């Protein structure tokens, strides 16, 4: 897995100066496929510019992540940032930490690239999706 924070977030409009990360959510959901023994770990960013999603599959044999550790890591990304500052913070965070599970930052970085900037997005469908994910999740984390 490669984590490459980039200075050119392609989905961000060039006029975006400040990006406010309001909430980061983690959903741990059992895999539904018959052959898949493991979990989908989904991360959702709620921001001033929309929502971003990312997910990874975690095999049963590697389900040894600590959501409290993930909360500690992700809490540093809550608040207002310029894209440049946020990118620097991600890079710095990755350089300082070689002994922890980097999947939380990997998911955050990927979700950041997927932020949806449609101002008229359907809030009801996003709320419905969140409720479905919460019902299916065996673990849930909300950082805000």
mmCIF file with all atom_site columns, C-alpha atoms in Angstrom:
data_model
loop_
_atom_site.group_PDB
_atom_site.id
_atom_site.type_symbol
_atom_site.label_atom_id
_atom_site.label_alt_id
_atom_site.label_comp_id
_atom_site.label_asym_id
_atom_site.label_entity_id
_atom_site.label_seq_id
_atom_site.pdbx_PDB_ins_code
_atom_site.Cartn_x
_atom_site.Cartn_y
_atom_site.Cartn_z
_atom_site.occupancy
_atom_site.B_iso_or_equiv
_atom_site.pdbx_formal_charge
_atom_site.auth_seq_id
_atom_site.auth_comp_id
_atom_site.auth_asym_id
_atom_site.auth_atom_id
_atom_site.pdbx_PDB_model_num
ATOM 1   C CA . UNK A 1 1   ? 0.000   0.000   0.000  1.00 0.00 ? 1   UNK A CA 1
ATOM 2   C CA . UNK A 1 2   ? 1.401   3.369   -0.969 1.00 0.00 ? 2   UNK A CA 1
ATOM 3   C CA . UNK A 1 3   ? 0.475   6.641   0.640  1.00 0.00 ? 3   UNK A CA 1
ATOM 4   C CA . UNK A 1 4   ? 1.441   9.562   -1.551 1.00 0.00 ? 4   UNK A CA 1
ATOM 5   C CA . UNK A 1 5   ? 0.033   12.875  -0.428 1.00 0.00 ? 5   UNK A CA 1
ATOM 6   C CA . UNK A 1 6   ? -0.013  15.158  -3.381 1.00 0.00 ? 6   UNK A CA 1
ATOM 7   C CA . UNK A 1 7   ? 0.130   18.920  -3.727 1.00 0.00 ? 7   UNK A CA 1
ATOM 8   C CA . UNK A 1 8   ? -2.232  18.773  -6.693 1.00 0.00 ? 8   UNK A CA 1
ATOM 9   C CA . UNK A 1 9   ? -5.529  17.435  -5.381 1.00 0.00 ? 9   UNK A CA 1
ATOM 10  C CA . UNK A 1 10  ? -7.213  17.168  -8.749 1.00 0.00 ? 10  UNK A CA 1
ATOM 11  C CA . UNK A 1 11  ? -10.784 17.398  -7.466 1.00 0.00 ? 11  UNK A CA 1
ATOM 12  C CA . UNK A 1 12  ? -10.200 20.635  -5.566 1.00 0.00 ? 12  UNK A CA 1
ATOM 13  C CA . UNK A 1 13  ? -11.176 23.843  -7.336 1.00 0.00 ? 13  UNK A CA 1
ATOM 14  C CA . UNK A 1 14  ? -8.270  26.199  -7.812 1.00 0.00 ? 14  UNK A CA 1
ATOM 15  C CA . UNK A 1 15  ? -10.041 28.894  -5.829 1.00 0.00 ? 15  UNK A CA 1
ATOM 16  C CA . UNK A 1 16  ? -10.259 26.760  -2.676 1.00 0.00 ? 16  UNK A CA 1
ATOM 17  C CA . UNK A 1 17  ? -8.116  28.412  -0.047 1.00 0.00 ? 17  UNK A CA 1
ATOM 18  C CA . UNK A 1 18  ? -9.505  26.917  3.128  1.00 0.00 ? 18  UNK A CA 1
ATOM 19  C CA . UNK A 1 19  ? -10.787 23.377  3.461  1.00 0.00 ? 19  UNK A CA 1
ATOM 20  C CA . UNK A 1 20  ? -12.717 22.600  6.683  1.00 0.00 ? 20  UNK A CA 1
ATOM 21  C CA . UNK A 1 21  ? -12.717 18.933  7.719  1.00 0.00 ? 21  UNK A CA 1
ATOM 22  C CA . UNK A 1 22  ? -15.757 18.673  9.981  1.00 0.00 ? 22  UNK A CA 1
ATOM 23  C CA . UNK A 1 23  ? -16.017 14.953  10.669 1.00 0.00 ? 23  UNK A CA 1
ATOM 24  C CA . UNK A 1 24  ? -14.224 11.721  9.820  1.00 0.00 ? 24  UNK A CA 1
ATOM 25  C CA . UNK A 1 25  ? -16.124 8.457   10.185 1.00 0.00 ? 25  UNK A CA 1
ATOM 26  C CA . UNK A 1 26  ? -14.896 4.867   10.111 1.00 0.00 ? 26  UNK A CA 1
ATOM 27  C CA . UNK A 1 27  ? -17.265 1.938   9.466  1.00 0.00 ? 27  UNK A CA 1
ATOM 28  C CA . UNK A 1 28  ? -16.031 -1.648  9.907  1.00 0.00 ? 28  UNK A CA 1
ATOM 29  C CA . UNK A 1 29  ? -18.423 -3.918  8.007  1.00 0.00 ? 29  UNK A CA 1
ATOM 30  C CA . UNK A 1 30  ? -18.241 -7.706  7.595  1.00 0.00 ? 30  UNK A CA 1
ATOM 31  C CA . UNK A 1 31  ? -17.549 -8.693  3.972  1.00 0.00 ? 31  UNK A CA 1
ATOM 32  C CA . UNK A 1 32  ? -20.645 -10.082 2.252  1.00 0.00 ? 32  UNK A CA 1
ATOM 33  C CA . UNK A 1 33  ? -18.968 -12.194 -0.427 1.00 0.00 ? 33  UNK A CA 1
ATOM 34  C CA . UNK A 1 34  ? -18.954 -15.932 0.247  1.00 0.00 ? 34  UNK A CA 1
ATOM 35  C CA . UNK A 1 35  ? -15.202 -16.248 -0.448 1.00 0.00 ? 35  UNK A CA 1
ATOM 36  C CA . UNK A 1 36  ? -14.214 -13.146 1.516  1.00 0.00 ? 36  UNK A CA 1
ATOM 37  C CA . UNK A 1 37  ? -13.289 -13.727 5.127  1.00 0.00 ? 37  UNK A CA 1
ATOM 38  C CA . UNK A 1 38  ? -12.743 -10.258 6.407  1.00 0.00 ? 38  UNK A CA 1
ATOM 39  C CA . UNK A 1 39  ? -14.071 -6.759  6.639  1.00 0.00 ? 39  UNK A CA 1
ATOM 40  C CA . UNK A 1 40  ? -14.639 -3.633  4.581  1.00 0.00 ? 40  UNK A CA 1
ATOM 41  C CA . UNK A 1 41  ? -13.195 -0.655  6.418  1.00 0.00 ? 41  UNK A CA 1
ATOM 42  C CA . UNK A 1 42  ? -14.812 2.503   5.043  1.00 0.00 ? 42  UNK A CA 1
ATOM 43  C CA . UNK A 1 43  ? -13.812 6.070   5.826  1.00 0.00 ? 43  UNK A CA 1
ATOM 44  C CA . UNK A 1 44  ? -16.011 9.074   5.103  1.00 0.00 ? 44  UNK A CA 1
ATOM 45  C CA . UNK A 1 45  ? -14.906 12.705  5.309  1.00 0.00 ? 45  UNK A CA 1
ATOM 46  C CA . UNK A 1 46  ? -17.533 15.398  5.875  1.00 0.00 ? 46  UNK A CA 1
ATOM 47  C CA . UNK A 1 47  ? -16.121 18.754  4.878  1.00 0.00 ? 47  UNK A CA 1
ATOM 48  C CA . UNK A 1 48  ? -16.965 22.278  3.855  1.00 0.00 ? 48  UNK A CA 1
ATOM 49  C CA . UNK A 1 49  ? -16.492 21.142  0.244  1.00 0.00 ? 49  UNK A CA 1
ATOM 50  C CA . UNK A 1 50  ? -18.523 17.946  0.335  1.00 0.00 ? 50  UNK A CA 1
ATOM 51  C CA . UNK A 1 51  ? -18.002 14.304  1.174  1.00 0.00 ? 51  UNK A CA 1
ATOM 52  C CA . UNK A 1 52  ? -15.175 11.928  0.367  1.00 0.00 ? 52  UNK A CA 1
ATOM 53  C CA . UNK A 1 53  ? -15.101 8.136   0.639  1.00 0.00 ? 53  UNK A CA 1
ATOM 54  C CA . UNK A 1 54  ? -12.392 5.530   0.767  1.00 0.00 ? 54  UNK A CA 1
ATOM 55  C CA . UNK A 1 55  ? -12.294 1.892   1.738  1.00 0.00 ? 55  UNK A CA 1
ATOM 56  C CA . UNK A 1 56  ? -9.964  -1.044  2.120  1.00 0.00 ? 56  UNK A CA 1
ATOM 57  C CA . UNK A 1 57  ? -10.521 -4.736  2.631  1.00 0.00 ? 57  UNK A CA 1
ATOM 58  C CA . UNK A 1 58  ? -9.000  -6.210  5.787  1.00 0.00 ? 58  UNK A CA 1
ATOM 59  C CA . UNK A 1 59  ? -8.578  -9.964  5.910  1.00 0.00 ? 59  UNK A CA 1
ATOM 60  C CA . UNK A 1 60  ? -9.648  -11.844 9.065  1.00 0.00 ? 60  UNK A CA 1
ATOM 61  C CA . UNK A 1 61  ? -6.015  -12.626 9.791  1.00 0.00 ? 61  UNK A CA 1
ATOM 62  C CA . UNK A 1 62  ? -5.051  -8.935  9.881  1.00 0.00 ? 62  UNK A CA 1
ATOM 63  C CA . UNK A 1 63  ? -8.001  -7.438  11.756 1.00 0.00 ? 63  UNK A CA 1
ATOM 64  C CA . UNK A 1 64  ? -5.616  -6.241  14.445 1.00 0.00 ? 64  UNK A CA 1
ATOM 65  C CA . UNK A 1 65  ? -6.165  -2.512  14.218 1.00 0.00 ? 65  UNK A CA 1
ATOM 66  C CA . UNK A 1 66  ? -7.015  -0.317  17.147 1.00 0.00 ? 66  UNK A CA 1
ATOM 67  C CA . UNK A 1 67  ? -9.791  2.231   16.524 1.00 0.00 ? 67  UNK A CA 1
ATOM 68  C CA . UNK A 1 68  ? -8.576  4.338   19.455 1.00 0.00 ? 68  UNK A CA 1
ATOM 69  C CA . UNK A 1 69  ? -5.191  4.624   17.736 1.00 0.00 ? 69  UNK A CA 1
ATOM 70  C CA . UNK A 1 70  ? -6.963  5.544   14.483 1.00 0.00 ? 70  UNK A CA 1
ATOM 71  C CA . UNK A 1 71  ? -9.003  8.178   16.342 1.00 0.00 ? 71  UNK A CA 1
ATOM 72  C CA . UNK A 1 72  ? -5.806  9.711   17.710 1.00 0.00 ? 72  UNK A CA 1
ATOM 73  C CA . UNK A 1 73  ? -4.235  9.781   14.240 1.00 0.00 ? 73  UNK A CA 1
ATOM 74  C CA . UNK A 1 74  ? -7.283  11.182  12.441 1.00 0.00 ? 74  UNK A CA 1
ATOM 75  C CA . UNK A 1 75  ? -8.148  13.845  15.033 1.00 0.00 ? 75  UNK A CA 1
ATOM 76  C CA . UNK A 1 76  ? -5.168  15.901  13.831 1.00 0.00 ? 76  UNK A CA 1
ATOM 77  C CA . UNK A 1 77  ? -6.936  16.383  10.483 1.00 0.00 ? 77  UNK A CA 1
ATOM 78  C CA . UNK A 1 78  ? -10.117 17.937  11.916 1.00 0.00 ? 78  UNK A CA 1
ATOM 79  C CA . UNK A 1 79  ? -10.419 21.686  11.375 1.00 0.00 ? 79  UNK A CA 1
ATOM 80  C CA . UNK A 1 80  ? -9.679  24.333  8.772  1.00 0.00 ? 80  UNK A CA 1
ATOM 81  C CA . UNK A 1 81  ? -6.626  23.890  6.523  1.00 0.00 ? 81  UNK A CA 1
ATOM 82  C CA . UNK A 1 82  ? -5.275  25.199  3.287  1.00 0.00 ? 82  UNK A CA 1
ATOM 83  C CA . UNK A 1 83  ? -4.662  22.315  0.892  1.00 0.00 ? 83  UNK A CA 1
ATOM 84  C CA . UNK A 1 84  ? -0.924  23.007  1.102  1.00 0.00 ? 84  UNK A CA 1
ATOM 85  C CA . UNK A 1 85  ? -0.949  22.892  4.925  1.00 0.00 ? 85  UNK A CA 1
ATOM 86  C CA . UNK A 1 86  ? -3.050  19.731  4.974  1.00 0.00 ? 86  UNK A CA 1
ATOM 87  C CA . UNK A 1 87  ? -0.676  18.029  2.519  1.00 0.00 ? 87  UNK A CA 1
ATOM 88  C CA . UNK A 1 88  ? 2.309   19.021  4.645  1.00 0.00 ? 88  UNK A CA 1
ATOM 89  C CA . UNK A 1 89  ? 0.578   17.732  7.767  1.00 0.00 ? 89  UNK A CA 1
ATOM 90  C CA . UNK A 1 90  ? -0.119  14.354  6.131  1.00 0.00 ? 90  UNK A CA 1
ATOM 91  C CA . UNK A 1 91  ? 3.517   14.067  4.993  1.00 0.00 ? 91  UNK A CA 1
ATOM 92  C CA . UNK A 1 92  ? 4.827   15.061  8.408  1.00 0.00 ? 92  UNK A CA 1
ATOM 93  C CA . UNK A 1 93  ? 2.485   12.625  10.131 1.00 0.00 ? 93  UNK A CA 1
ATOM 94  C CA . UNK A 1 94  ? 3.717   9.787   7.934  1.00 0.00 ? 94  UNK A CA 1
ATOM 95  C CA . UNK A 1 95  ? 7.393   10.619  8.456  1.00 0.00 ? 95  UNK A CA 1
ATOM 96  C CA . UNK A 1 96  ? 7.059   10.764  12.247 1.00 0.00 ? 96  UNK A CA 1
ATOM 97  C CA . UNK A 1 97  ? 5.269   7.488   12.652 1.00 0.00 ? 97  UNK A CA 1
ATOM 98  C CA . UNK A 1 98  ? 6.874   4.280   11.549 1.00 0.00 ? 98  UNK A CA 1
ATOM 99  C CA . UNK A 1 99  ? 5.502   2.134   14.369 1.00 0.00 ? 99  UNK A CA 1
ATOM 100 C CA . UNK A 1 100 ? 1.770   2.547   13.939 1.00 0.00 ? 100 UNK A CA 1
ATOM 101 C CA . UNK A 1 101 ? -0.824  1.312   11.495 1.00 0.00 ? 101 UNK A CA 1
ATOM 102 C CA . UNK A 1 102 ? -0.776  3.756   8.573  1.00 0.00 ? 102 UNK A CA 1
ATOM 103 C CA . UNK A 1 103 ? -4.027  2.499   7.064  1.00 0.00 ? 103 UNK A CA 1
ATOM 104 C CA . UNK A 1 104 ? -6.000  5.302   8.755  1.00 0.00 ? 104 UNK A CA 1
ATOM 105 C CA . UNK A 1 105 ? -3.925  7.983   7.019  1.00 0.00 ? 105 UNK A CA 1
ATOM 106 C CA . UNK A 1 106 ? -4.019  5.991   3.764  1.00 0.00 ? 106 UNK A CA 1
ATOM 107 C CA . UNK A 1 107 ? -7.843  5.951   3.887  1.00 0.00 ? 107 UNK A CA 1
ATOM 108 C CA . UNK A 1 108 ? -7.992  9.648   4.806  1.00 0.00 ? 108 UNK A CA 1
ATOM 109 C CA . UNK A 1 109 ? -5.685  10.620  1.931  1.00 0.00 ? 109 UNK A CA 1
ATOM 110 C CA . UNK A 1 110 ? -7.690  8.612   -0.590 1.00 0.00 ? 110 UNK A CA 1
ATOM 111 C CA . UNK A 1 111 ? -10.999 10.011  0.687  1.00 0.00 ? 111 UNK A CA 1
ATOM 112 C CA . UNK A 1 112 ? -9.577  13.517  0.428  1.00 0.00 ? 112 UNK A CA 1
ATOM 113 C CA . UNK A 1 113 ? -8.930  12.907  -3.272 1.00 0.00 ? 113 UNK A CA 1
ATOM 114 C CA . UNK A 1 114 ? -12.538 11.765  -3.679 1.00 0.00 ? 114 UNK A CA 1
ATOM 115 C CA . UNK A 1 115 ? -14.249 14.776  -2.091 1.00 0.00 ? 115 UNK A CA 1
ATOM 116 C CA . UNK A 1 116 ? -17.430 15.574  -3.987 1.00 0.00 ? 116 UNK A CA 1
ATOM 117 C CA . UNK A 1 117 ? -17.834 19.282  -4.678 1.00 0.00 ? 117 UNK A CA 1
ATOM 118 C CA . UNK A 1 118 ? -21.371 19.216  -5.975 1.00 0.00 ? 118 UNK A CA 1
ATOM 119 C CA . UNK A 1 119 ? -23.147 21.920  -3.963 1.00 0.00 ? 119 UNK A CA 1
ATOM 120 C CA . UNK A 1 120 ? -26.593 20.452  -4.598 1.00 0.00 ? 120 UNK A CA 1
ATOM 121 C CA . UNK A 1 121 ? -25.790 16.908  -3.522 1.00 0.00 ? 121 UNK A CA 1
ATOM 122 C CA . UNK A 1 122 ? -28.678 14.837  -2.232 1.00 0.00 ? 122 UNK A CA 1
ATOM 123 C CA . UNK A 1 123 ? -28.354 15.070  1.557  1.00 0.00 ? 123 UNK A CA 1
ATOM 124 C CA . UNK A 1 124 ? -31.177 12.569  2.127  1.00 0.00 ? 124 UNK A CA 1
ATOM 125 C CA . UNK A 1 125 ? -29.404 9.796   0.218  1.00 0.00 ? 125 UNK A CA 1
ATOM 126 C CA . UNK A 1 126 ? -26.189 10.494  2.157  1.00 0.00 ? 126 UNK A CA 1
ATOM 127 C CA . UNK A 1 127 ? -28.072 10.233  5.467  1.00 0.00 ? 127 UNK A CA 1
ATOM 128 C CA . UNK A 1 128 ? -29.747 7.005   4.296  1.00 0.00 ? 128 UNK A CA 1
ATOM 129 C CA . UNK A 1 129 ? -26.376 5.565   3.267  1.00 0.00 ? 129 UNK A CA 1
ATOM 130 C CA . UNK A 1 130 ? -24.872 6.453   6.640  1.00 0.00 ? 130 UNK A CA 1
ATOM 131 C CA . UNK A 1 131 ? -27.759 4.747   8.462  1.00 0.00 ? 131 UNK A CA 1
ATOM 132 C CA . UNK A 1 132 ? -27.335 1.585   6.382  1.00 0.00 ? 132 UNK A CA 1
ATOM 133 C CA . UNK A 1 133 ? -23.596 1.520   7.028  1.00 0.00 ? 133 UNK A CA 1
ATOM 134 C CA . UNK A 1 134 ? -24.106 2.071   10.761 1.00 0.00 ? 134 UNK A CA 1
ATOM 135 C CA . UNK A 1 135 ? -26.583 -0.809  10.932 1.00 0.00 ? 135 UNK A CA 1
ATOM 136 C CA . UNK A 1 136 ? -24.187 -3.182  9.162  1.00 0.00 ? 136 UNK A CA 1
ATOM 137 C CA . UNK A 1 137 ? -21.056 -2.041  10.973 1.00 0.00 ? 137 UNK A CA 1
ATOM 138 C CA . UNK A 1 138 ? -19.551 -4.127  13.750 1.00 0.00 ? 138 UNK A CA 1
ATOM 139 C CA . UNK A 1 139 ? -17.508 -1.075  14.780 1.00 0.00 ? 139 UNK A CA 1
ATOM 140 C CA . UNK A 1 140 ? -17.991 2.652   14.206 1.00 0.00 ? 140 UNK A CA 1
ATOM 141 C CA . UNK A 1 141 ? -15.811 5.671   14.915 1.00 0.00 ? 141 UNK A CA 1
ATOM 142 C CA . UNK A 1 142 ? -16.719 9.335   14.506 1.00 0.00 ? 142 UNK A CA 1
ATOM 143 C CA . UNK A 1 143 ? -14.018 11.981  14.910 1.00 0.00 ? 143 UNK A CA 1
ATOM 144 C CA . UNK A 1 144 ? -15.156 15.609  14.984 1.00 0.00 ? 144 UNK A CA 1
#
